[in-house]
CSV table of C-alpha atoms and ligand atoms in Angstrom, one decimal:
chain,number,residue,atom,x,y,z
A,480,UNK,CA,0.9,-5.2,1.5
A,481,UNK,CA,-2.8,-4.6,1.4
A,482,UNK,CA,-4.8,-2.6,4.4
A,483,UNK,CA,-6.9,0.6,5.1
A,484,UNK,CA,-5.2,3.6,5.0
A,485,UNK,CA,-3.2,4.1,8.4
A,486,UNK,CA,-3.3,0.2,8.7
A,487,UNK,CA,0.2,-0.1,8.8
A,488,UNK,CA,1.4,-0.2,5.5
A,489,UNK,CA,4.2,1.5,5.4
A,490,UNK,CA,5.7,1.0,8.8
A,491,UNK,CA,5.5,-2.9,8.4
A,492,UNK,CA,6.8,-2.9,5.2
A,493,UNK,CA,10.3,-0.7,6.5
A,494,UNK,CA,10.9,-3.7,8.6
A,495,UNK,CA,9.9,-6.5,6.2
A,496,UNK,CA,12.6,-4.8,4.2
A,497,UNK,CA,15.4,-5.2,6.5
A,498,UNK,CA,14.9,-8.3,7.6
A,499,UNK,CA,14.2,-10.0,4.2
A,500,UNK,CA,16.9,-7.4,2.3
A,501,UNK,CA,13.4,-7.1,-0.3
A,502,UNK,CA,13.0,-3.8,-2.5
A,503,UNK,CA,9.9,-1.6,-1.3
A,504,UNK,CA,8.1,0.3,-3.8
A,505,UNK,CA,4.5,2.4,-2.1
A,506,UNK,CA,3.0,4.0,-4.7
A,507,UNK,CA,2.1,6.5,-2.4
A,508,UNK,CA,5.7,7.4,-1.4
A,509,UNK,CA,6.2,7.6,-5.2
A,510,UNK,CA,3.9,10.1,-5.8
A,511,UNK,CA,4.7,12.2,-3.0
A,512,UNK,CA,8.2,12.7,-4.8
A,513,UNK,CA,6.8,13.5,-7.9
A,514,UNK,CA,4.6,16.0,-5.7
A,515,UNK,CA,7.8,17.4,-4.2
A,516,UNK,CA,9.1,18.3,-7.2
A,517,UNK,CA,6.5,21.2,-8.4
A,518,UNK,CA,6.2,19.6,-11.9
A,519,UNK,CA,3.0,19.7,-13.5
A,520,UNK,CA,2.3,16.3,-12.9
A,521,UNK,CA,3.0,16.5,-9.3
A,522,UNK,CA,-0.1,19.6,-8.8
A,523,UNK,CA,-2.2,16.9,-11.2
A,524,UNK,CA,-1.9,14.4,-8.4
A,525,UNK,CA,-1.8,16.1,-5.6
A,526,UNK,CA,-5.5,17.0,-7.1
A,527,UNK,CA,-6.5,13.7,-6.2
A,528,UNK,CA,-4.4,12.7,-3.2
A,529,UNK,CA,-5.6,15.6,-1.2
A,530,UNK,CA,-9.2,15.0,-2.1
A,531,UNK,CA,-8.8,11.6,-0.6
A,532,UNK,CA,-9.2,9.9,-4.1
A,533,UNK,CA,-7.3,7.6,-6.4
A,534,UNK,CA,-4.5,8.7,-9.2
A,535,UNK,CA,-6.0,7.0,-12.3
A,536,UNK,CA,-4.3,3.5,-13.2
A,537,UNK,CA,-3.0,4.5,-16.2
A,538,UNK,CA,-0.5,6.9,-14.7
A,539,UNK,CA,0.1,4.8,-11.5
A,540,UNK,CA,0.7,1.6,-13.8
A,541,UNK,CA,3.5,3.6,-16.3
A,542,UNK,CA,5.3,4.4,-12.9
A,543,UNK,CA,5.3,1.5,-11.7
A,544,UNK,CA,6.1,-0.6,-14.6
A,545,UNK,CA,9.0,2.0,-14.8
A,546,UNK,CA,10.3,1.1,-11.3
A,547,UNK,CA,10.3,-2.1,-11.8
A,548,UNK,CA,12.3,-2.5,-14.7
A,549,UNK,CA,15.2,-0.2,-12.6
A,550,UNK,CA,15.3,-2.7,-9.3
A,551,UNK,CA,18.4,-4.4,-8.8
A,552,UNK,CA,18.1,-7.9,-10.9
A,553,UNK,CA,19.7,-9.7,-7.6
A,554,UNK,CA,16.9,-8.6,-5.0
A,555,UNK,CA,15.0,-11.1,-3.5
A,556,UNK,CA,11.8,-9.7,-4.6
A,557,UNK,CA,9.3,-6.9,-3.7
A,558,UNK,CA,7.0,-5.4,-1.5
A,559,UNK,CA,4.2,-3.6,-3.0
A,560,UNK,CA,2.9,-1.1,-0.8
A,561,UNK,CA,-0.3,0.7,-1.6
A,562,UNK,CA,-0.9,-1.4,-4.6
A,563,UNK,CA,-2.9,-2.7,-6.2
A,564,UNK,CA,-5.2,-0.6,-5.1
A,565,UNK,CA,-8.2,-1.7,-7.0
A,566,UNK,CA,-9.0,-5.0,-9.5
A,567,UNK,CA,-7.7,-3.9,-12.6
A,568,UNK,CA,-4.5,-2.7,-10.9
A,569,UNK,CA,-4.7,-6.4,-9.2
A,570,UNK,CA,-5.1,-7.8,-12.9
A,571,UNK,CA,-2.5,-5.2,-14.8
A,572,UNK,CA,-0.1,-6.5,-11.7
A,573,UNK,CA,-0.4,-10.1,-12.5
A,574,UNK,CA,0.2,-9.1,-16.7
A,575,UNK,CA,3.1,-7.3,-16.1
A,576,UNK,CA,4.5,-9.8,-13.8
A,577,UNK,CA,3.7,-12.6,-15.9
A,578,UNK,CA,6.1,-10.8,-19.0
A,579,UNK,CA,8.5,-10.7,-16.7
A,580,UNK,CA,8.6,-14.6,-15.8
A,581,UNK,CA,7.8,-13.5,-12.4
A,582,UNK,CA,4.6,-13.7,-10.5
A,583,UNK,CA,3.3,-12.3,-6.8
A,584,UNK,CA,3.7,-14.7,-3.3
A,585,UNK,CA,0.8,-13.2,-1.0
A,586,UNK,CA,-1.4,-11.3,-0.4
A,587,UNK,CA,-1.1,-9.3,3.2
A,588,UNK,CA,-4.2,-7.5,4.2
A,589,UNK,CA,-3.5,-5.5,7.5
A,590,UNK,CA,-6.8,-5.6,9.3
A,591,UNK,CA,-7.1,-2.7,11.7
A,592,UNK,CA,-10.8,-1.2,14.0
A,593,UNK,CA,-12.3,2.2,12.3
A,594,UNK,CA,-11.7,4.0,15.2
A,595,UNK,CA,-7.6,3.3,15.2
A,596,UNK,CA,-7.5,3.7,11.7
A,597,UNK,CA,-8.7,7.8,12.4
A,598,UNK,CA,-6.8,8.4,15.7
A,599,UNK,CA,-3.3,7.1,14.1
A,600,UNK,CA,-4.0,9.3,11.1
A,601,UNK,CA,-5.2,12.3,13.1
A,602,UNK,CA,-2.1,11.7,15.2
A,603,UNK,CA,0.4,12.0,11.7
A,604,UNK,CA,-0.9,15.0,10.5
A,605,UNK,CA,0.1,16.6,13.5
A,606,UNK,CA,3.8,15.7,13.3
A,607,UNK,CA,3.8,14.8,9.3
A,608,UNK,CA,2.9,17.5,6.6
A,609,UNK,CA,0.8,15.2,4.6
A,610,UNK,CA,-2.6,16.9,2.1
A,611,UNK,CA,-4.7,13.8,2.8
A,612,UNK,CA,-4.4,13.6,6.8
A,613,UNK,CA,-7.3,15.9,7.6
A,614,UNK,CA,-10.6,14.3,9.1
A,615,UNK,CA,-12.9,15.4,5.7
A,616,UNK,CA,-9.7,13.6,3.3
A,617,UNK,CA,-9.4,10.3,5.9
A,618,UNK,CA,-13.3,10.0,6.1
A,619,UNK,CA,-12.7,10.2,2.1
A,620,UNK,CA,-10.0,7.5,1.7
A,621,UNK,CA,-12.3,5.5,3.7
A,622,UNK,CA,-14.8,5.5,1.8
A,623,UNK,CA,-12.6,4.9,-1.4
A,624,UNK,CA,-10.8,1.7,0.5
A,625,UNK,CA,-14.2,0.3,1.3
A,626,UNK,CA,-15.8,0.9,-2.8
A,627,UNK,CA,-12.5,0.1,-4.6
A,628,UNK,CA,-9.6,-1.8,-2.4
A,629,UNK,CA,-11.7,-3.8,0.0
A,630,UNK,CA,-12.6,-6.2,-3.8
A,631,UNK,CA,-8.7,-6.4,-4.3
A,632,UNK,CA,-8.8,-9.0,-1.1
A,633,UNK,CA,-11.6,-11.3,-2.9
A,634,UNK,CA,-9.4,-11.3,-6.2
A,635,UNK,CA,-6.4,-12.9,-4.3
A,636,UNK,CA,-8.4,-15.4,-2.3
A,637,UNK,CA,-9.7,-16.6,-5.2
A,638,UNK,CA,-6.2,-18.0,-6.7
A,639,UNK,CA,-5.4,-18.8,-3.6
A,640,UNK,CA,-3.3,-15.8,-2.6
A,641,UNK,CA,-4.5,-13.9,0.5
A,642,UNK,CA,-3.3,-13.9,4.3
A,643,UNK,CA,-5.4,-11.7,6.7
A,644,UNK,CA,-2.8,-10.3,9.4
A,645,UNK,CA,-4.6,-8.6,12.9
A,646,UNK,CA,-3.2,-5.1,12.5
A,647,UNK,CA,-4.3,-4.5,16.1
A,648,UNK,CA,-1.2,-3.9,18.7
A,649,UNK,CA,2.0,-3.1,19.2
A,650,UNK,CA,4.1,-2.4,15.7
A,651,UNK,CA,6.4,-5.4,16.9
A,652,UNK,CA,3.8,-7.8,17.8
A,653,UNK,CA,2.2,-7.2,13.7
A,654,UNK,CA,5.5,-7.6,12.8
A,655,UNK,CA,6.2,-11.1,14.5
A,656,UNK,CA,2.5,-12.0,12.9
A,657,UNK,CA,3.7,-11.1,9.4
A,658,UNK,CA,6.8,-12.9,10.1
A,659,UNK,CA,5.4,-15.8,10.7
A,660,UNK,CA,3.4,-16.0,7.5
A,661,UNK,CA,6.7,-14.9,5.4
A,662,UNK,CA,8.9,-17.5,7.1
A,663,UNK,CA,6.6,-20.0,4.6
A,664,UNK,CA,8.4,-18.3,1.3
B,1424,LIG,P1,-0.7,5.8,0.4
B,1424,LIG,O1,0.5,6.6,0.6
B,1424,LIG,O2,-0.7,4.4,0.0
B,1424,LIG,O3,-1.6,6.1,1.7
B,1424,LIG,P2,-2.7,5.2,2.5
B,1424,LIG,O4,-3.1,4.0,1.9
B,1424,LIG,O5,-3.8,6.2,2.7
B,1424,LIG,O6,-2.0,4.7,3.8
B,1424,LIG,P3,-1.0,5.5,4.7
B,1424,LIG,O7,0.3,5.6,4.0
B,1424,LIG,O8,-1.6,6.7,5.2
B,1424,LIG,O9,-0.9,4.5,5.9
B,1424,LIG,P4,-0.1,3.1,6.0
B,1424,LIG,O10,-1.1,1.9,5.9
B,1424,LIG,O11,1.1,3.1,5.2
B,1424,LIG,O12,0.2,3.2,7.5
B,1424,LIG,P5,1.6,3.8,8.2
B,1424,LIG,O13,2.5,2.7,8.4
B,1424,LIG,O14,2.0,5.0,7.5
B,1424,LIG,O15,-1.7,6.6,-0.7
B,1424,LIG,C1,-1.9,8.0,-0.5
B,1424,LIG,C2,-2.8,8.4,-1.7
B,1424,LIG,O16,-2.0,8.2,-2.9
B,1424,LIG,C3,-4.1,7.6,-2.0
B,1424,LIG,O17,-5.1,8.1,-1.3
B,1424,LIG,C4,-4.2,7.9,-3.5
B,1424,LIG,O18,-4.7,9.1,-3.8
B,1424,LIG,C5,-2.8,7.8,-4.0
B,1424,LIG,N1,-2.4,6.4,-4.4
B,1424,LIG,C6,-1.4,5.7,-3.8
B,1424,LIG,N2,-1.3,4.5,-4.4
B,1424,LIG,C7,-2.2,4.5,-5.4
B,1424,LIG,C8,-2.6,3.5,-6.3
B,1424,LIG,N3,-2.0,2.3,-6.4
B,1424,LIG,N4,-3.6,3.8,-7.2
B,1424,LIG,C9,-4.2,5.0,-7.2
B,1424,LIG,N5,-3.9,6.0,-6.3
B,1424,LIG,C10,-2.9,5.7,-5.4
B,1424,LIG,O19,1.0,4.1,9.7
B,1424,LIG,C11,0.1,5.2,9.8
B,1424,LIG,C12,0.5,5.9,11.2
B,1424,LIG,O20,0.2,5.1,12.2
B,1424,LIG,C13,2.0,6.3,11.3
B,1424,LIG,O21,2.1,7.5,11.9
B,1424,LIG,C14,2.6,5.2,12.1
B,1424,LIG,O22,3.7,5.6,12.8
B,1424,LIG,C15,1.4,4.8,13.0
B,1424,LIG,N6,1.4,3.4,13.3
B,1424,LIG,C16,1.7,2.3,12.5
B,1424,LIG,N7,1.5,1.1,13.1
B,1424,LIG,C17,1.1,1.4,14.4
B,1424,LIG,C18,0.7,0.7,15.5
B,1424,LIG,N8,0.8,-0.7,15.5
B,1424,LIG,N9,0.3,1.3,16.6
B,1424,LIG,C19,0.2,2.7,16.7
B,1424,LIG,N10,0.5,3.5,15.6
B,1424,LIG,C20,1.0,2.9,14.5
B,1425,LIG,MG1,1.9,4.3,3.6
């Protein structure tokens, strides 16, 4: 589950997971826990989360090749959410699939306007108590989708891989588009 950041992510992915009974692992949800902890490695982190800017791959691969070795062997697969979150996380994805006799389905990129992107953002950090939903740290992420993530789409249409989804709308009307693309799995 590809996207900007507030595109939807995480709130589409919640629902693909109940319908479809598939494990959900967001690398951002991840790190926040590590964050909530006070370790060491949780203020290294948050160094880079609340600047707006990307954990480097090494440490975000070693916790997620870690999670993926402790899902349930009967689930019916996985949502990555948040990842990969540039090409060499795309690529290292596709390795450490490939060891495992597995390999990804789609690609979903969650296309949502600039504008909505801010406002559902701005509107979070209100409610929510997250270090990245400030105007300076979203304008940041922004510019960090657009250099880094924005290439992960072009990596999955070339092997034939990515689904554009109008992140526009109601959360239920996304979710019917999504579903319609999933149905084909
Ligand atoms: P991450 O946690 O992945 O955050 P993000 O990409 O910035 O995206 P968000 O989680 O903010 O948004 P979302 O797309 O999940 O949208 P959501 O459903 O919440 O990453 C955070 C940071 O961690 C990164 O900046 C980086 O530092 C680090 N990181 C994470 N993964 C990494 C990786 N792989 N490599 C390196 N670093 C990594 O929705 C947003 C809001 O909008 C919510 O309040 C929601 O209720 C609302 N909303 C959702 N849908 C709608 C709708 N249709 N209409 C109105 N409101 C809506
Ligand atoms: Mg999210």
């Amino acid at each position: 589950m590809c996207g900007a950041p507030g595109s939807g992510k995480g709130t589409q992915s919640d629902r693909i997971v109940e319908k479809y009974h598939l494990a959900h692992l967001s690398t951002g949800d991840l790190l926040r826990q590590e964050i909530a902890t006070g370790s060491e490695l949780g203020k290294l982190l948050d160094s880079f989360i609340s600047k707006g800017n990307l954990v480097p791959d090494d440490v975000i691969i070693d916790i997620l090749a870690k999670h993926i070795d402790s899902l349930d062997a009967d689930c019916a697969g996985v949502i990555f959410d948040g990842f990969p979150r540039n090409v060499a996380q795309a690529e290292a994805l596709e390795k450490m699939l490939a060891e495992r006799n597995e390999a990804t389905s789609v690609l979903l990129d969650l296309q949502v306007e600039h504008d909505e992107l801010i406002t559902r953002l701005l509107n979070r950090g209100k409610v929510q108590h997250r270090s990245d939903d400030n105007i300076d740290t979203i304008k940041q992420r922004l510019v960090v989708y657009e250099e880094k993530t924005r290439p992960v789409n072009d990596f999955y249409k070339n092997i034939n891989k990515y689904q554009a989804v109008d992140g526009m709308g109601t959360m239920e009307e996304i979710f019917e588009r999504i579903d319609s693309i999933l149905k084909q799995f």
